[in-house]
Amino acid sequence: MQKTESKNTVKLATLELQNAETSAAIIKFFDKDKKFETYARATTEEIKQRDAEDGEKLKEGIDLAIGKGVLPKEMKEQKVIKVDVMGKTPDKVTDGIIKALGDAPSKGCVMTLEGLSGTGKGTTVAMLKKKLPNATTWSNGDIFRSITLLAAKYAEVEKVELKESLKPEKLAEFMKMLKFDKFGDSFDVEIKGLGYHEMVSKVNKTLLKSKPVATNIPTVASKTQGEVIM
């Protein structure tokens, strides 16, 4: 059951969760606040516009990857199931996905989760992992952000434009700075290079969402689609 907050307070512990509970508490706190409503609408439009721009750049990236021979030209389209998340808790959304999967999880399957920014993909993945103990999760977005972090850092240190970081030889170097493996009891991605030594699971909501990453990820992603997918 989702916890609720007092009308006039949002606890620090709730803010630190950075999940659906946090969002619900903040929305309730600012309920009927016209300034917050205006800000929320403006932010939503900015996100939608950025996602649309990202979509165009990602398409360019796929075309580039096909041209380089990294991805095949023809791929079989898999079944797509649309999930309505409006007004639903992460628990209900997750139950709906598991029901749609049927017996596939017990047999072994690969499922991709797609959606606009801020629609709760990360929260849903975490809930799926909790309800499907044998599941291993992977976020392509985190990998794109990790490469962007390294590319932006290289450009900053070398005092060059970002495009210099996106040359094939540099991208190859950045990919070697990322390692997907089992660390302790769980799988994770290690970022090690250019002064960084971080685990993606620890920084995917902080460092990997910093301004240098958010600003440059569309450009970087457009050049690295094939590498990340493969």
Short mmCIF file of C-alpha atoms in Angstrom, two decimals:
data_model
loop_
_atom_site.label_atom_id
_atom_site.label_comp_id
_atom_site.label_asym_id
_atom_site.label_seq_id
_atom_site.Cartn_x
_atom_site.Cartn_y
_atom_site.Cartn_z
CA MET A 1 0.00 0.00 0.00
CA GLN A 2 1.37 3.43 -0.96
CA LYS A 3 2.22 5.71 1.94
CA THR A 4 0.71 9.19 2.19
CA GLU A 5 2.14 12.42 3.54
CA SER A 6 0.61 15.21 5.60
CA LYS A 7 -0.82 17.96 3.40
CA ASN A 8 1.82 20.49 4.48
CA THR A 9 4.93 18.34 4.63
CA VAL A 10 7.02 16.01 2.52
CA LYS A 11 9.55 14.04 4.53
CA LEU A 12 13.20 14.01 3.50
CA ALA A 13 13.15 10.20 3.49
CA THR A 14 10.34 10.30 0.93
CA LEU A 15 12.27 12.72 -1.29
CA GLU A 16 15.34 10.49 -1.13
CA LEU A 17 13.36 7.52 -2.47
CA GLN A 18 13.09 9.23 -5.89
CA ASN A 19 10.28 6.92 -6.96
CA ALA A 20 6.52 6.89 -7.50
CA GLU A 21 5.93 7.49 -3.80
CA THR A 22 8.03 10.65 -4.04
CA SER A 23 6.11 11.89 -7.07
CA ALA A 24 2.75 11.23 -5.41
CA ALA A 25 3.80 13.10 -2.25
CA ILE A 26 5.05 16.14 -4.20
CA ILE A 27 1.92 16.29 -6.37
CA LYS A 28 -0.27 16.10 -3.29
CA PHE A 29 1.78 18.79 -1.53
CA PHE A 30 1.32 21.21 -4.45
CA ASP A 31 -2.30 20.27 -5.13
CA LYS A 32 -4.24 23.27 -6.52
CA ASP A 33 -1.07 25.39 -6.57
CA LYS A 34 -1.41 27.35 -9.83
CA LYS A 35 2.31 28.11 -10.13
CA PHE A 36 3.18 24.45 -9.74
CA GLU A 37 0.52 23.47 -12.28
CA THR A 38 1.91 26.00 -14.79
CA TYR A 39 5.46 24.77 -14.17
CA ALA A 40 4.39 21.12 -14.47
CA ARG A 41 2.63 21.73 -17.79
CA ALA A 42 5.63 23.63 -19.19
CA THR A 43 8.00 20.88 -18.06
CA THR A 44 5.79 18.21 -19.61
CA GLU A 45 5.81 20.02 -22.95
CA GLU A 46 9.61 20.38 -22.78
CA ILE A 47 9.96 16.65 -22.12
CA LYS A 48 7.62 15.77 -24.99
CA GLN A 49 9.52 18.06 -27.35
CA ARG A 50 12.86 16.61 -26.25
CA ASP A 51 11.56 13.06 -26.67
CA ALA A 52 10.38 13.92 -30.19
CA GLU A 53 13.81 15.33 -31.04
CA ASP A 54 15.45 12.29 -29.47
CA GLY A 55 13.27 10.04 -31.61
CA GLU A 56 14.52 11.68 -34.79
CA LYS A 57 18.13 11.43 -33.69
CA LEU A 58 17.70 7.79 -32.66
CA LYS A 59 16.27 6.98 -36.07
CA GLU A 60 19.32 8.59 -37.64
CA GLY A 61 21.44 6.44 -35.34
CA ILE A 62 19.72 3.24 -36.44
CA ASP A 63 20.17 4.19 -40.10
CA LEU A 64 23.83 4.94 -39.40
CA ALA A 65 24.30 1.58 -37.65
CA ILE A 66 22.70 -0.24 -40.57
CA GLY A 67 24.96 1.64 -42.97
CA LYS A 68 28.02 0.59 -40.94
CA GLY A 69 26.83 -3.01 -40.95
CA VAL A 70 26.52 -3.06 -37.15
CA LEU A 71 22.79 -3.82 -37.39
CA PRO A 72 20.98 -5.91 -40.02
CA LYS A 73 18.81 -4.03 -42.53
CA GLU A 74 15.81 -6.32 -42.07
CA MET A 75 14.58 -7.27 -38.60
CA LYS A 76 11.46 -9.14 -37.59
CA GLU A 77 9.08 -6.91 -35.68
CA GLN A 78 8.06 -8.43 -32.37
CA LYS A 79 4.62 -8.29 -30.75
CA VAL A 80 3.93 -4.98 -29.01
CA ILE A 81 1.61 -4.71 -26.00
CA LYS A 82 0.49 -1.21 -24.97
CA VAL A 83 0.24 -0.50 -21.25
CA ASP A 84 -1.89 2.35 -19.87
CA VAL A 85 -0.21 3.72 -16.73
CA MET A 86 -2.47 6.71 -16.07
CA GLY A 87 -3.75 6.69 -12.50
CA LYS A 88 -2.20 3.31 -11.75
CA THR A 89 0.31 2.43 -9.07
CA PRO A 90 3.60 0.77 -10.13
CA ASP A 91 2.29 -2.39 -8.47
CA LYS A 92 -0.80 -2.53 -10.69
CA VAL A 93 1.16 -1.67 -13.83
CA THR A 94 3.63 -4.45 -13.09
CA ASP A 95 0.88 -7.00 -12.40
CA GLY A 96 -0.65 -6.13 -15.78
CA ILE A 97 2.65 -6.70 -17.57
CA ILE A 98 3.25 -10.03 -15.83
CA LYS A 99 -0.26 -11.16 -16.74
CA ALA A 100 0.35 -10.22 -20.38
CA LEU A 101 3.59 -12.22 -20.41
CA GLY A 102 1.75 -15.40 -19.46
CA ASP A 103 4.07 -18.35 -18.90
CA ALA A 104 6.97 -16.72 -20.80
CA PRO A 105 8.93 -15.76 -17.64
CA SER A 106 8.96 -19.38 -16.42
CA LYS A 107 10.23 -20.56 -19.81
CA GLY A 108 12.72 -17.74 -20.28
CA CYS A 109 12.13 -14.65 -22.40
CA VAL A 110 13.44 -11.21 -23.34
CA MET A 111 11.12 -8.27 -22.81
CA THR A 112 11.77 -4.64 -23.74
CA LEU A 113 10.02 -1.76 -22.03
CA GLU A 114 9.57 1.45 -24.00
CA GLY A 115 8.00 4.78 -23.14
CA LEU A 116 8.35 8.54 -22.91
CA SER A 117 10.56 10.17 -20.29
CA GLY A 118 9.02 10.30 -16.85
CA THR A 119 6.41 7.59 -17.40
CA GLY A 120 7.89 5.29 -14.76
CA LYS A 121 9.94 2.81 -16.79
CA GLY A 122 12.67 2.60 -14.18
CA THR A 123 10.19 2.15 -11.34
CA THR A 124 8.34 -0.53 -13.32
CA VAL A 125 11.56 -2.40 -14.07
CA ALA A 126 12.50 -2.36 -10.38
CA MET A 127 9.07 -3.75 -9.49
CA LEU A 128 9.31 -6.45 -12.17
CA LYS A 129 12.67 -7.51 -10.78
CA LYS A 130 11.13 -7.73 -7.32
CA LYS A 131 8.19 -9.84 -8.49
CA LEU A 132 10.26 -11.97 -10.89
CA PRO A 133 13.30 -12.90 -8.75
CA ASN A 134 15.10 -14.64 -11.62
CA ALA A 135 14.91 -11.58 -13.87
CA THR A 136 18.01 -9.66 -14.90
CA THR A 137 17.37 -6.08 -15.98
CA TRP A 138 19.23 -3.85 -18.39
CA SER A 139 18.67 -0.20 -19.28
CA ASN A 140 19.89 0.94 -22.69
CA GLY A 141 19.20 4.47 -21.51
CA ASP A 142 21.75 4.08 -18.72
CA ILE A 143 24.35 2.91 -21.23
CA PHE A 144 23.69 5.87 -23.53
CA ARG A 145 23.96 8.17 -20.52
CA SER A 146 27.21 6.51 -19.42
CA ILE A 147 28.76 6.98 -22.86
CA THR A 148 27.53 10.58 -22.90
CA LEU A 149 29.08 11.18 -19.49
CA LEU A 150 32.44 9.94 -20.76
CA ALA A 151 32.19 11.80 -24.08
CA ALA A 152 31.31 15.08 -22.37
CA LYS A 153 34.12 14.61 -19.86
CA TYR A 154 36.65 13.92 -22.61
CA ALA A 155 35.57 17.06 -24.47
CA GLU A 156 35.86 19.09 -21.26
CA VAL A 157 39.31 17.79 -20.32
CA GLU A 158 40.76 18.04 -23.82
CA LYS A 159 39.01 21.37 -24.45
CA VAL A 160 37.51 20.17 -27.74
CA GLU A 161 34.01 20.12 -29.21
CA LEU A 162 31.77 17.14 -28.42
CA LYS A 163 32.01 15.90 -32.02
CA GLU A 164 35.67 15.07 -31.38
CA SER A 165 34.50 12.63 -28.70
CA LEU A 166 32.24 10.87 -31.16
CA LYS A 167 34.88 9.63 -33.56
CA PRO A 168 34.80 5.81 -33.89
CA GLU A 169 38.12 5.30 -32.14
CA LYS A 170 37.02 7.40 -29.16
CA LEU A 171 33.67 5.65 -28.87
CA ALA A 172 35.53 2.32 -28.88
CA GLU A 173 37.63 3.59 -25.97
CA PHE A 174 34.54 4.68 -24.03
CA MET A 175 32.86 1.30 -24.56
CA LYS A 176 35.90 -0.38 -22.99
CA MET A 177 35.39 1.81 -19.91
CA LEU A 178 31.99 0.16 -19.35
CA LYS A 179 31.69 -3.33 -17.94
CA PHE A 180 28.47 -5.31 -17.51
CA ASP A 181 28.97 -8.09 -14.98
CA LYS A 182 27.85 -9.52 -11.69
CA PHE A 183 29.17 -7.45 -8.81
CA GLY A 184 28.45 -9.05 -5.45
CA ASP A 185 24.91 -10.42 -5.53
CA SER A 186 23.61 -8.43 -8.48
CA PHE A 187 24.37 -7.50 -12.08
CA ASP A 188 25.45 -3.95 -12.76
CA VAL A 189 27.47 -1.76 -15.11
CA GLU A 190 30.79 -0.36 -13.96
CA ILE A 191 32.02 2.98 -15.31
CA LYS A 192 35.79 3.16 -14.99
CA GLY A 193 37.79 5.80 -16.81
CA LEU A 194 38.47 9.53 -17.21
CA GLY A 195 38.49 9.94 -13.43
CA TYR A 196 35.22 8.08 -12.89
CA HIS A 197 34.79 4.82 -11.02
CA GLU A 198 31.09 4.38 -10.42
CA MET A 199 28.39 1.73 -10.53
CA VAL A 200 25.48 2.70 -12.77
CA SER A 201 22.90 1.55 -10.21
CA LYS A 202 24.31 4.10 -7.75
CA VAL A 203 24.42 7.12 -10.09
CA ASN A 204 21.65 6.54 -12.65
CA LYS A 205 19.38 9.05 -10.91
CA THR A 206 22.07 11.61 -10.08
CA LEU A 207 25.30 11.84 -12.09
CA LEU A 208 23.79 10.22 -15.18
CA LYS A 209 21.00 12.79 -15.19
CA SER A 210 23.29 15.81 -14.74
CA LYS A 211 23.11 18.73 -17.17
CA PRO A 212 26.10 17.69 -19.35
CA VAL A 213 24.46 14.30 -19.88
CA ALA A 214 20.91 15.57 -20.43
CA THR A 215 22.11 18.20 -22.90
CA ASN A 216 24.31 15.93 -25.01
CA ILE A 217 22.64 12.52 -24.90
CA PRO A 218 20.55 12.99 -28.09
CA THR A 219 23.68 13.74 -30.12
CA VAL A 220 25.70 10.91 -28.57
CA ALA A 221 22.84 8.40 -28.88
CA SER A 222 22.47 9.20 -32.57
CA LYS A 223 26.03 7.97 -33.12
CA THR A 224 26.01 4.93 -30.85
CA GLN A 225 22.74 3.06 -31.47
CA GLY A 226 24.38 0.02 -33.03
CA GLU A 227 27.15 -0.24 -30.45
CA VAL A 228 24.74 -0.13 -27.50
CA ILE A 229 22.22 -2.56 -29.02
CA MET A 230 24.88 -5.08 -29.93
#
